[in-house]
Short mmCIF file of C-alpha atoms in Angstrom, two decimals:
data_model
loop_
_atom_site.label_atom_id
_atom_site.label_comp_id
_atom_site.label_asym_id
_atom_site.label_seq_id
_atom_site.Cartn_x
_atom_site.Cartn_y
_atom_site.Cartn_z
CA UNK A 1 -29.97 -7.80 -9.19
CA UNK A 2 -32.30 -8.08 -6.49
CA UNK A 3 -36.15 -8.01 -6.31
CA UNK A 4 -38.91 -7.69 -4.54
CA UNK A 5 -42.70 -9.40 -4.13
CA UNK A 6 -45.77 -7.84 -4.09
CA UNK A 7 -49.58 -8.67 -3.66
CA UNK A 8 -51.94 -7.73 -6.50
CA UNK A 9 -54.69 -6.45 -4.23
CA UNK A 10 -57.05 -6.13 -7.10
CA UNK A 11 -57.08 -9.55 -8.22
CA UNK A 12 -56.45 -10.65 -4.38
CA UNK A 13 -59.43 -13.73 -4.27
CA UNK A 14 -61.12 -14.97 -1.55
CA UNK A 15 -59.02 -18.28 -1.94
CA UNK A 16 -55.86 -17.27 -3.55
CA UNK A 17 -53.96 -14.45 -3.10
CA UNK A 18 -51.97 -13.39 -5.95
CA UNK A 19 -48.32 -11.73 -5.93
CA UNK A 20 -45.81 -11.01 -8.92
CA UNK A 21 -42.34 -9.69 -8.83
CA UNK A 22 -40.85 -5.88 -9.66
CA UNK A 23 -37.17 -6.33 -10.24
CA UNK A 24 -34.38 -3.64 -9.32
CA UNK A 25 -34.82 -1.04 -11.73
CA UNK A 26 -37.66 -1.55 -13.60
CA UNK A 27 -41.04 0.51 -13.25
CA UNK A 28 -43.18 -2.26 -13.80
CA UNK A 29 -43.85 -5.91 -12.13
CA UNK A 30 -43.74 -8.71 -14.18
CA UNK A 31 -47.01 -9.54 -14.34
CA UNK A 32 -48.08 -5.97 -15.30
CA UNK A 33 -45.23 -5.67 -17.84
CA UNK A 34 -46.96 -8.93 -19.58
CA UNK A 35 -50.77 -7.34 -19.27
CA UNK A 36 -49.98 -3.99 -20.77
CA UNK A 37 -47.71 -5.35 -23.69
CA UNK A 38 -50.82 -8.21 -24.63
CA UNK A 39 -53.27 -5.57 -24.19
CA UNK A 40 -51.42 -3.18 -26.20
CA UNK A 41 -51.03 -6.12 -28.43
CA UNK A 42 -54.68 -6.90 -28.51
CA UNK A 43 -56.26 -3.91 -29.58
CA UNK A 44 -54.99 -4.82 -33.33
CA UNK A 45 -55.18 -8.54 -32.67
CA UNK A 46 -58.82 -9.77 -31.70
CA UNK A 47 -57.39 -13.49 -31.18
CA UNK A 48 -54.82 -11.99 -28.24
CA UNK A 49 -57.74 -9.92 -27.07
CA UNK A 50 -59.57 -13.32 -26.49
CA UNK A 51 -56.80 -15.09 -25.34
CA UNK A 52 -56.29 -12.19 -22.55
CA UNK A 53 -60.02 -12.35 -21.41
CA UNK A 54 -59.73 -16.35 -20.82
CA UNK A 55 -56.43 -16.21 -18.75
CA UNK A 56 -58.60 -13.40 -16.55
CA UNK A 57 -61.16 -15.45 -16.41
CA UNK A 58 -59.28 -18.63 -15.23
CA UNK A 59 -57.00 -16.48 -12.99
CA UNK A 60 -60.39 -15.32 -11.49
CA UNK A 61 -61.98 -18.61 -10.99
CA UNK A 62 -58.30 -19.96 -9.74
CA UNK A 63 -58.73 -17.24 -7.01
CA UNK A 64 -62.44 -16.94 -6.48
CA UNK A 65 -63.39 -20.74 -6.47
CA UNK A 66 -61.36 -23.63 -7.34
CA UNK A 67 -57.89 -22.75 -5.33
CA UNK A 68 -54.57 -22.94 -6.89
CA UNK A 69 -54.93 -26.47 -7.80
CA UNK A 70 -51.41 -27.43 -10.17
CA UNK A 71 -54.17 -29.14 -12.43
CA UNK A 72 -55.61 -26.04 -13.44
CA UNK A 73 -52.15 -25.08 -14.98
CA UNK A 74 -49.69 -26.28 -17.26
CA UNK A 75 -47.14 -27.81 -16.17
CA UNK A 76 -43.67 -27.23 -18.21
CA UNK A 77 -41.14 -28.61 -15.97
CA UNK A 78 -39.99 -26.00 -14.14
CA UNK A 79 -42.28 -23.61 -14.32
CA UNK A 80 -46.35 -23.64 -14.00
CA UNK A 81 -48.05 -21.35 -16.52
CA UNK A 82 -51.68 -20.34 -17.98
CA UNK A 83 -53.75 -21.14 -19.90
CA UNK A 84 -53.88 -24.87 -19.31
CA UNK A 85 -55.84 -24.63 -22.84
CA UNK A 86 -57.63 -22.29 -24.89
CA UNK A 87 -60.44 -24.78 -25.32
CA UNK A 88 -62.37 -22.37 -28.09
CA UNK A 89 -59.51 -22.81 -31.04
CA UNK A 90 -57.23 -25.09 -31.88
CA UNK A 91 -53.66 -24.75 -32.10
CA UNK A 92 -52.89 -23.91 -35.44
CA UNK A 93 -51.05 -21.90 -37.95
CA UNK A 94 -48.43 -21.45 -35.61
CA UNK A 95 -51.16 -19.90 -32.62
CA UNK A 96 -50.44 -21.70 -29.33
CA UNK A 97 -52.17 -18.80 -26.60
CA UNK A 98 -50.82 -16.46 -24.46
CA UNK A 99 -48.61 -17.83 -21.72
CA UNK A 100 -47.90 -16.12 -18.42
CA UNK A 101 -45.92 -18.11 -16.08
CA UNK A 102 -46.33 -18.57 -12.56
CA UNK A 103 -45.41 -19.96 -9.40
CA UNK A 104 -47.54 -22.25 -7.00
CA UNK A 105 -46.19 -22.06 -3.82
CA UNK A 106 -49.17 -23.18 -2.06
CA UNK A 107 -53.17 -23.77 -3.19
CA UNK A 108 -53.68 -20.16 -1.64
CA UNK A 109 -50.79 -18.30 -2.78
CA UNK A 110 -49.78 -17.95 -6.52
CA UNK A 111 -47.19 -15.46 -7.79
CA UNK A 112 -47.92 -14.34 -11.32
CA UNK A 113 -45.08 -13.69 -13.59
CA UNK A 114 -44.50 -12.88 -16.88
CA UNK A 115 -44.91 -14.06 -21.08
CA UNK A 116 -45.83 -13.70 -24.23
CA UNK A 117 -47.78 -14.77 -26.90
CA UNK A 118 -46.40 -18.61 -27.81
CA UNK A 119 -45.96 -19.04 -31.56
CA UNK A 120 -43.97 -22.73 -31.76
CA UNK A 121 -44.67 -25.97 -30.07
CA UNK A 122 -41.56 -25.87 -28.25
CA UNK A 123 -40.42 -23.01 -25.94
CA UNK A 124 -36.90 -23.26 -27.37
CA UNK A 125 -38.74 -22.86 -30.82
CA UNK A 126 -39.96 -19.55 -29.84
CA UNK A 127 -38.02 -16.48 -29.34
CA UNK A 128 -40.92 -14.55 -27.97
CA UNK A 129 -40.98 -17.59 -24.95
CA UNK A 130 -37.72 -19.00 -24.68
CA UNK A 131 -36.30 -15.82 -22.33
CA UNK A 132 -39.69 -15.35 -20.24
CA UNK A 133 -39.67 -19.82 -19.87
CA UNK A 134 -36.43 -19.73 -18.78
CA UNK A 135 -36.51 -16.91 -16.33
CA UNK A 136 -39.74 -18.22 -15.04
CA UNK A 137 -38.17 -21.62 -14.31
CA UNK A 138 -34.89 -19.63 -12.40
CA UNK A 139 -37.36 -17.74 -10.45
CA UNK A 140 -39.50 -20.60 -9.60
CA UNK A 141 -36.44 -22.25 -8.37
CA UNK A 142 -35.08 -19.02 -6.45
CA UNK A 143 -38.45 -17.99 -4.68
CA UNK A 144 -38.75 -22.04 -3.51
CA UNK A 145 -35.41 -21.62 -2.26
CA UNK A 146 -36.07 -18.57 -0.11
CA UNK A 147 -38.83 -20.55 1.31
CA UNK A 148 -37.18 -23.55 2.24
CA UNK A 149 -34.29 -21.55 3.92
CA UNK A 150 -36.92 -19.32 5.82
CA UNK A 151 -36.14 -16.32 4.09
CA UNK A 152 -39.66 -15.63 2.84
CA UNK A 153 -42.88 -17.68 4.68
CA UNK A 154 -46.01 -18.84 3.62
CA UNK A 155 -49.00 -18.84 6.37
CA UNK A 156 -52.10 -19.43 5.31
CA UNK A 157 -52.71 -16.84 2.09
CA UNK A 158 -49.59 -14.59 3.29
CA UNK A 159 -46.23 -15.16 1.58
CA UNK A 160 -44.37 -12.77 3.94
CA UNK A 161 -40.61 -11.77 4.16
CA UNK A 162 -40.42 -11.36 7.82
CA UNK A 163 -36.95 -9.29 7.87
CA UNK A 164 -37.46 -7.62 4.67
CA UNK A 165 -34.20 -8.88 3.76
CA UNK A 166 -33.28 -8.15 0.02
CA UNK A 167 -33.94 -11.29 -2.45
CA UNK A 168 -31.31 -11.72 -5.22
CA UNK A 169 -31.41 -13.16 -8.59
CA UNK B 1 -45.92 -7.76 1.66
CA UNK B 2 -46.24 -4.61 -0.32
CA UNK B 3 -49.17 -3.99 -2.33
CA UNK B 4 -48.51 -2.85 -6.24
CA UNK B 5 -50.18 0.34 -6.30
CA UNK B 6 -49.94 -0.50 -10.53
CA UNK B 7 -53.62 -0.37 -12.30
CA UNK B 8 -54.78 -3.65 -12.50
CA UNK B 9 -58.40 -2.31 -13.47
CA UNK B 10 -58.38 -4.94 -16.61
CA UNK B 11 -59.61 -7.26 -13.90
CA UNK B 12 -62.42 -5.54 -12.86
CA UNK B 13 -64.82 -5.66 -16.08
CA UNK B 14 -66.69 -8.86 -16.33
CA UNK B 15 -67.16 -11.24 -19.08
CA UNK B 16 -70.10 -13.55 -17.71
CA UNK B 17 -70.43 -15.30 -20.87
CA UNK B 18 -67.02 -16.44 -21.17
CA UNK B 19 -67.13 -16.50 -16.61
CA UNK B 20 -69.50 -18.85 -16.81
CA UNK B 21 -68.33 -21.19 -19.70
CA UNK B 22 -64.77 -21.58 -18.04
CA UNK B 23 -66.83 -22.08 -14.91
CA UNK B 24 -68.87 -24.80 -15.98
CA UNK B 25 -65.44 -26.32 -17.67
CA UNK B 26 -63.82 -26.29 -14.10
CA UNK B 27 -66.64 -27.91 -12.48
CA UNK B 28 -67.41 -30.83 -15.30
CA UNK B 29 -63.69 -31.92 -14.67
CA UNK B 30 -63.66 -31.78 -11.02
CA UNK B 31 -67.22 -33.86 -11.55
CA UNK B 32 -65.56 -36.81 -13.50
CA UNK B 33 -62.32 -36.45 -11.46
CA UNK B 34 -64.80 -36.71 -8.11
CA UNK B 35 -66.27 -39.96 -10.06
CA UNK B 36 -62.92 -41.33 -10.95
CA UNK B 37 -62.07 -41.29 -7.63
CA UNK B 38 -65.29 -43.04 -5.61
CA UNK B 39 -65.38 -45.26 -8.45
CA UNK B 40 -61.58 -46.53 -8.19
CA UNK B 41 -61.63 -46.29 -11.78
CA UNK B 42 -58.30 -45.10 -13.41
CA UNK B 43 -58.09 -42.80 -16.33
CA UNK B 44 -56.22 -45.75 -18.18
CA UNK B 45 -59.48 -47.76 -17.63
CA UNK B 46 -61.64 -45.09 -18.84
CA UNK B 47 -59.43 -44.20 -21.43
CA UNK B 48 -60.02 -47.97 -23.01
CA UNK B 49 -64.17 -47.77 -21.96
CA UNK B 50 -64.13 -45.13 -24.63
CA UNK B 51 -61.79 -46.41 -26.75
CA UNK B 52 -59.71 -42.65 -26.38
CA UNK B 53 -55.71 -42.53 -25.59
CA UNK B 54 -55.16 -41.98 -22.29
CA UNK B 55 -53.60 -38.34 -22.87
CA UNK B 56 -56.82 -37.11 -24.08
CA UNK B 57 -58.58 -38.45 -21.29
CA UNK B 58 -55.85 -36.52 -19.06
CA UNK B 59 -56.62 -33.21 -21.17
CA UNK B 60 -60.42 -34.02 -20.93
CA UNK B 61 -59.70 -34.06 -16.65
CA UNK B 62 -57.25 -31.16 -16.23
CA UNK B 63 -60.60 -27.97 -16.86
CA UNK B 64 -61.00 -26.41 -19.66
CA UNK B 65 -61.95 -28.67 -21.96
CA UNK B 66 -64.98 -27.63 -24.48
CA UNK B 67 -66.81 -31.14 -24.43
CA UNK B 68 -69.60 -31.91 -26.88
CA UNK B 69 -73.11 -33.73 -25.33
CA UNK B 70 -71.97 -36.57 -27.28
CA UNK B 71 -68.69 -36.72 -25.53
CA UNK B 72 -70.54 -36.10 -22.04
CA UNK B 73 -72.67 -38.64 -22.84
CA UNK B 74 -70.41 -40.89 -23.53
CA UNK B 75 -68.59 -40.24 -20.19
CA UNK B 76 -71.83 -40.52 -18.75
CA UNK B 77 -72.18 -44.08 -19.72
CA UNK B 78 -68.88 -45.06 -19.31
CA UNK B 79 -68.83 -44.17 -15.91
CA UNK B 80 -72.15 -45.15 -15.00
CA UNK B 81 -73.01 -41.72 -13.25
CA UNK B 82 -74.81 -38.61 -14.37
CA UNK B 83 -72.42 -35.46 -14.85
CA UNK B 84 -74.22 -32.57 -15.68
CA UNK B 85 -77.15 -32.05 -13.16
CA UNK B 86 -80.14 -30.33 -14.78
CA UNK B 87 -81.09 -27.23 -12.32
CA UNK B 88 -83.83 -28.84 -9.60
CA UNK B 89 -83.14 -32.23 -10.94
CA UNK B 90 -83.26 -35.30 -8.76
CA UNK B 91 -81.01 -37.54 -11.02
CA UNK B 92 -77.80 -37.84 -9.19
CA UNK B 93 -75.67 -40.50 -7.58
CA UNK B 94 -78.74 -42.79 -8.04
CA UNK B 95 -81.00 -41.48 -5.87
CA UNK B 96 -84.82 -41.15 -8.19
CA UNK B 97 -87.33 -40.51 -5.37
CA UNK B 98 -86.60 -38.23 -2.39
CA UNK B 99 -85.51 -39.85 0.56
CA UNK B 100 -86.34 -39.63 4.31
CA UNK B 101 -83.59 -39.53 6.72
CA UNK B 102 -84.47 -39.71 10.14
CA UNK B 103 -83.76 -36.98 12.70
CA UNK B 104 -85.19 -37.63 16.44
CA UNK B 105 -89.15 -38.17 15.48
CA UNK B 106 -88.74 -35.56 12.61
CA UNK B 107 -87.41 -36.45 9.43
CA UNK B 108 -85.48 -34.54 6.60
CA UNK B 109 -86.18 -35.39 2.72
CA UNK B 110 -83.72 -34.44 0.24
CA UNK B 111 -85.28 -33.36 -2.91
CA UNK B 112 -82.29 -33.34 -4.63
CA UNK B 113 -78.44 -33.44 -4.73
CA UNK B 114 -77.87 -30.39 -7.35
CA UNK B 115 -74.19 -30.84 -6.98
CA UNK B 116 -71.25 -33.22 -5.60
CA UNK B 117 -71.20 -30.87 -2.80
CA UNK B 118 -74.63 -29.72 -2.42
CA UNK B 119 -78.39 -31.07 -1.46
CA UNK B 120 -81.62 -29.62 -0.64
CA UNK B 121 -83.92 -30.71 1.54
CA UNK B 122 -87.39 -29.58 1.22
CA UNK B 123 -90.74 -29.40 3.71
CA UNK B 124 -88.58 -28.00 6.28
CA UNK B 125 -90.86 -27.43 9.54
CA UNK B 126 -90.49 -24.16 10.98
CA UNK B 127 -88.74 -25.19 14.02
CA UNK B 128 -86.04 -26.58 12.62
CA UNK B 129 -83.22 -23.90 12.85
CA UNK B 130 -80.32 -24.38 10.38
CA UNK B 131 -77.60 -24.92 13.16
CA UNK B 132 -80.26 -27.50 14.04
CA UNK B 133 -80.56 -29.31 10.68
CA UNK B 134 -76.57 -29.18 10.34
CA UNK B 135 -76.04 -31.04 13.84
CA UNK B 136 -78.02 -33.72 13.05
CA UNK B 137 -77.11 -33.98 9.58
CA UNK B 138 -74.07 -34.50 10.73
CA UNK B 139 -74.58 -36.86 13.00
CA UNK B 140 -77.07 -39.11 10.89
CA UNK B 141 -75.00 -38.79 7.69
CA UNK B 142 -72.24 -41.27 9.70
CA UNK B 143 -75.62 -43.53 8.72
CA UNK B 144 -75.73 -43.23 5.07
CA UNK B 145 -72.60 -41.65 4.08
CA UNK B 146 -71.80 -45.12 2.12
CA UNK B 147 -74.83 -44.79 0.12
CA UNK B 148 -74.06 -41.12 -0.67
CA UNK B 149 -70.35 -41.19 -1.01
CA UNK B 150 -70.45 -37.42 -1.47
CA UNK B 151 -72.13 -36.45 1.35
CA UNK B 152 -68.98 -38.70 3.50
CA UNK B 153 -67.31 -35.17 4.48
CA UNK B 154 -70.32 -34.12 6.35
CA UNK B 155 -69.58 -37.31 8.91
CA UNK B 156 -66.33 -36.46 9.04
CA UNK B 157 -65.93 -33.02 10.16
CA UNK B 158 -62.16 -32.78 10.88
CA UNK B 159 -61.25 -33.39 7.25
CA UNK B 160 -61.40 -29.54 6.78
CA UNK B 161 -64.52 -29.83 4.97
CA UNK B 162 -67.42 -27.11 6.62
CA UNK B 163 -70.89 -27.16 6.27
CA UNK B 164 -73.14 -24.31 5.59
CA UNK B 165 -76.84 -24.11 4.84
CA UNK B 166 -78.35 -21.51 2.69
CA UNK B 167 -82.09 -21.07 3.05
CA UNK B 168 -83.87 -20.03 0.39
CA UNK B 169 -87.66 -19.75 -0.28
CA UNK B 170 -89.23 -21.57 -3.56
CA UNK B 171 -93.05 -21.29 -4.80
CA UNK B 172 -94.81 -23.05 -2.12
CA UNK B 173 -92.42 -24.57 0.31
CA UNK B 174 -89.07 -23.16 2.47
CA UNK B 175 -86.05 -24.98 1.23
CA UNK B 176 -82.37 -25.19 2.34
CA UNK B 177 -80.16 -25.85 0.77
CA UNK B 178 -76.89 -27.39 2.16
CA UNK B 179 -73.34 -27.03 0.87
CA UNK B 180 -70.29 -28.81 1.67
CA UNK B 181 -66.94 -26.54 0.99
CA UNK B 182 -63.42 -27.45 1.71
#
């Protein structure tokens, strides 16, 4: 299957620039496939409502302010992804936050990808996460590759594919 | 690359409540992480000033974090250094009384340091054009840029740090108000 990266213009900040994925075949990018299903989500769930309106605000501030610093994401070996924290709950009864995964390839360019709403500690422990962690972490490891081999090219807040040659999974 | 031509409109309403609290999160951390790192003080060290496992203080460093004034306090006292700034005050990095610093015959005070990365000077005289204020801040903060180990950048302008100044007009004087930004 092959895919193929685009900028999110509307969330494009003045220090990051923001990309996600649309795969062969599907109608939506990743990252919009993971906003419409939480949104959808949280107009009967307040708490995923909330959760939503924090990751935009930290994806905001990532872009607007602070840079794509790896601090201001969590780190699950493989794969970055936010919310570092939802700092106005705790995690419990099972709630652990929204998690959309992403990819830092440089403190100006981030590409957003997708998730779900995490319901165990561990991603193996829930079905909802397991796929999107794992695909995340291929992906991550795919996109780094095309970099280091030239394919694709980062230059300042441009991640470009020179050739436009076709990028597999 | 393409642009998704998708509706991404979600982004565009604001939320300056919540804006502003993440905001304010981001900043605290990079404040104690800034302090951390002058100070040479390690987050194991701080960890056992506060009697807290070290993988809280990690969580406490890493943004969001909703701290308590107790817990800022704390920090405060642990690290010996002021971390949240009250708007216009002048406690910060030690300094309690503005200081002079001398430019040709002319002199620039700094009323305050609002920020790591920001002071204002005050009583500016009307001949002194920003670009002129930068250039010799620049050149005089070699001087002092050991007392005011934020302020270090601003003598070291190839570390991709640049210097603007914002002037802005209070009650009864013309202040500017200088930031430094990576």
């Amino acid at each position: 299957m092959y895919f193929e990266i685009q900028e999110i213009e509307q969330i494009r900040g003045t220090k990051v620039r923001f990309y996600t994925i649309i795969k062969d075949g599907h109608e939506k990018t990743e990252f919009k496939d993971f906003l419409d299903r939480m949104t959808f989500l949280g107009n009967s769930n307040p708490r995923i409502m909330e959760d939503l309106e924090e990751l935009k605000s930290q994806i905001k501030l990532i872009g607007n302010k602070f840079g794509a610093d790896p601090r201001r994401f969590k780190n699950e070996s493989g794969a970055f992804a936010l919310a570092k924290y939802y700092p106005k709950r705790k995690n419990k009864d099972g709630i652990f936050g929204l998690r959309v995964y992403c990819l830092i390839v440089s403190d100006a360019i981030v590409i957003i990808l997708n998730g779900d709403d995490k319901t165990a500690l561990k991603n193996r422990d829930c079905p909802k996460i397991r796929m999107k962690f794992h695909e995340a972490v291929r992906l991550s490891q795919i996109i780094s590759d095309y970099i280091k081999d030239g394919t694709l090219r980062k230059d300042g807040v441009f991640l470009t594919n020179p050739d436009n040659e076709q990028l597999f999974i | 690359m393409k642009t998704t031509k998708e509706d991404f409109s979600f982004f565009e309403k604001t939320n300056p409540n919540l804006d502003k609290y993440v905001d304010r999160s981001f900043e605290i951390s990079d404040r104690i992480n800034q302090i951390l790192k002058d100070k040479n003080i390690t987050q194991k060290v701080l960890s056992e000033k506060l009697n807290k496992k070290e993988s809280e203080i990690s969580k406490w460093l890493t943004g969001v974090h909703n701290f308590t004034i107790k817990t800022i306090s704390k920090l405060e006292v642990a690290l010996g250094e002021s971390i949240i700034i009250p708007v216009n005050g002048t406690e910060f990095n030690s300094i309690q009384n503005p200081e002079k610093i001398s430019i040709d015959e002319d002199y620039i005070k700094i009323h305050s340091v609002t920020s790591y990365n920001k002071i204002t000077i005050r009583d500016v005289k009307d001949n002194w054009e920003p670009k002129f204020i930068k250039q010799k801040l620049m050149k005089s903060a070699q001087g002092y840029s050991k007392r005011y180990p934020k302020t270090k950048w601003a003598a070291e302008p190839n570390t991709g740090y640049k210097l603007t100044v914002n002037e802005r007009v209070s009650l009864n004087e013309k202040d500017l108000e200088i930031s430094f930004d990576k």
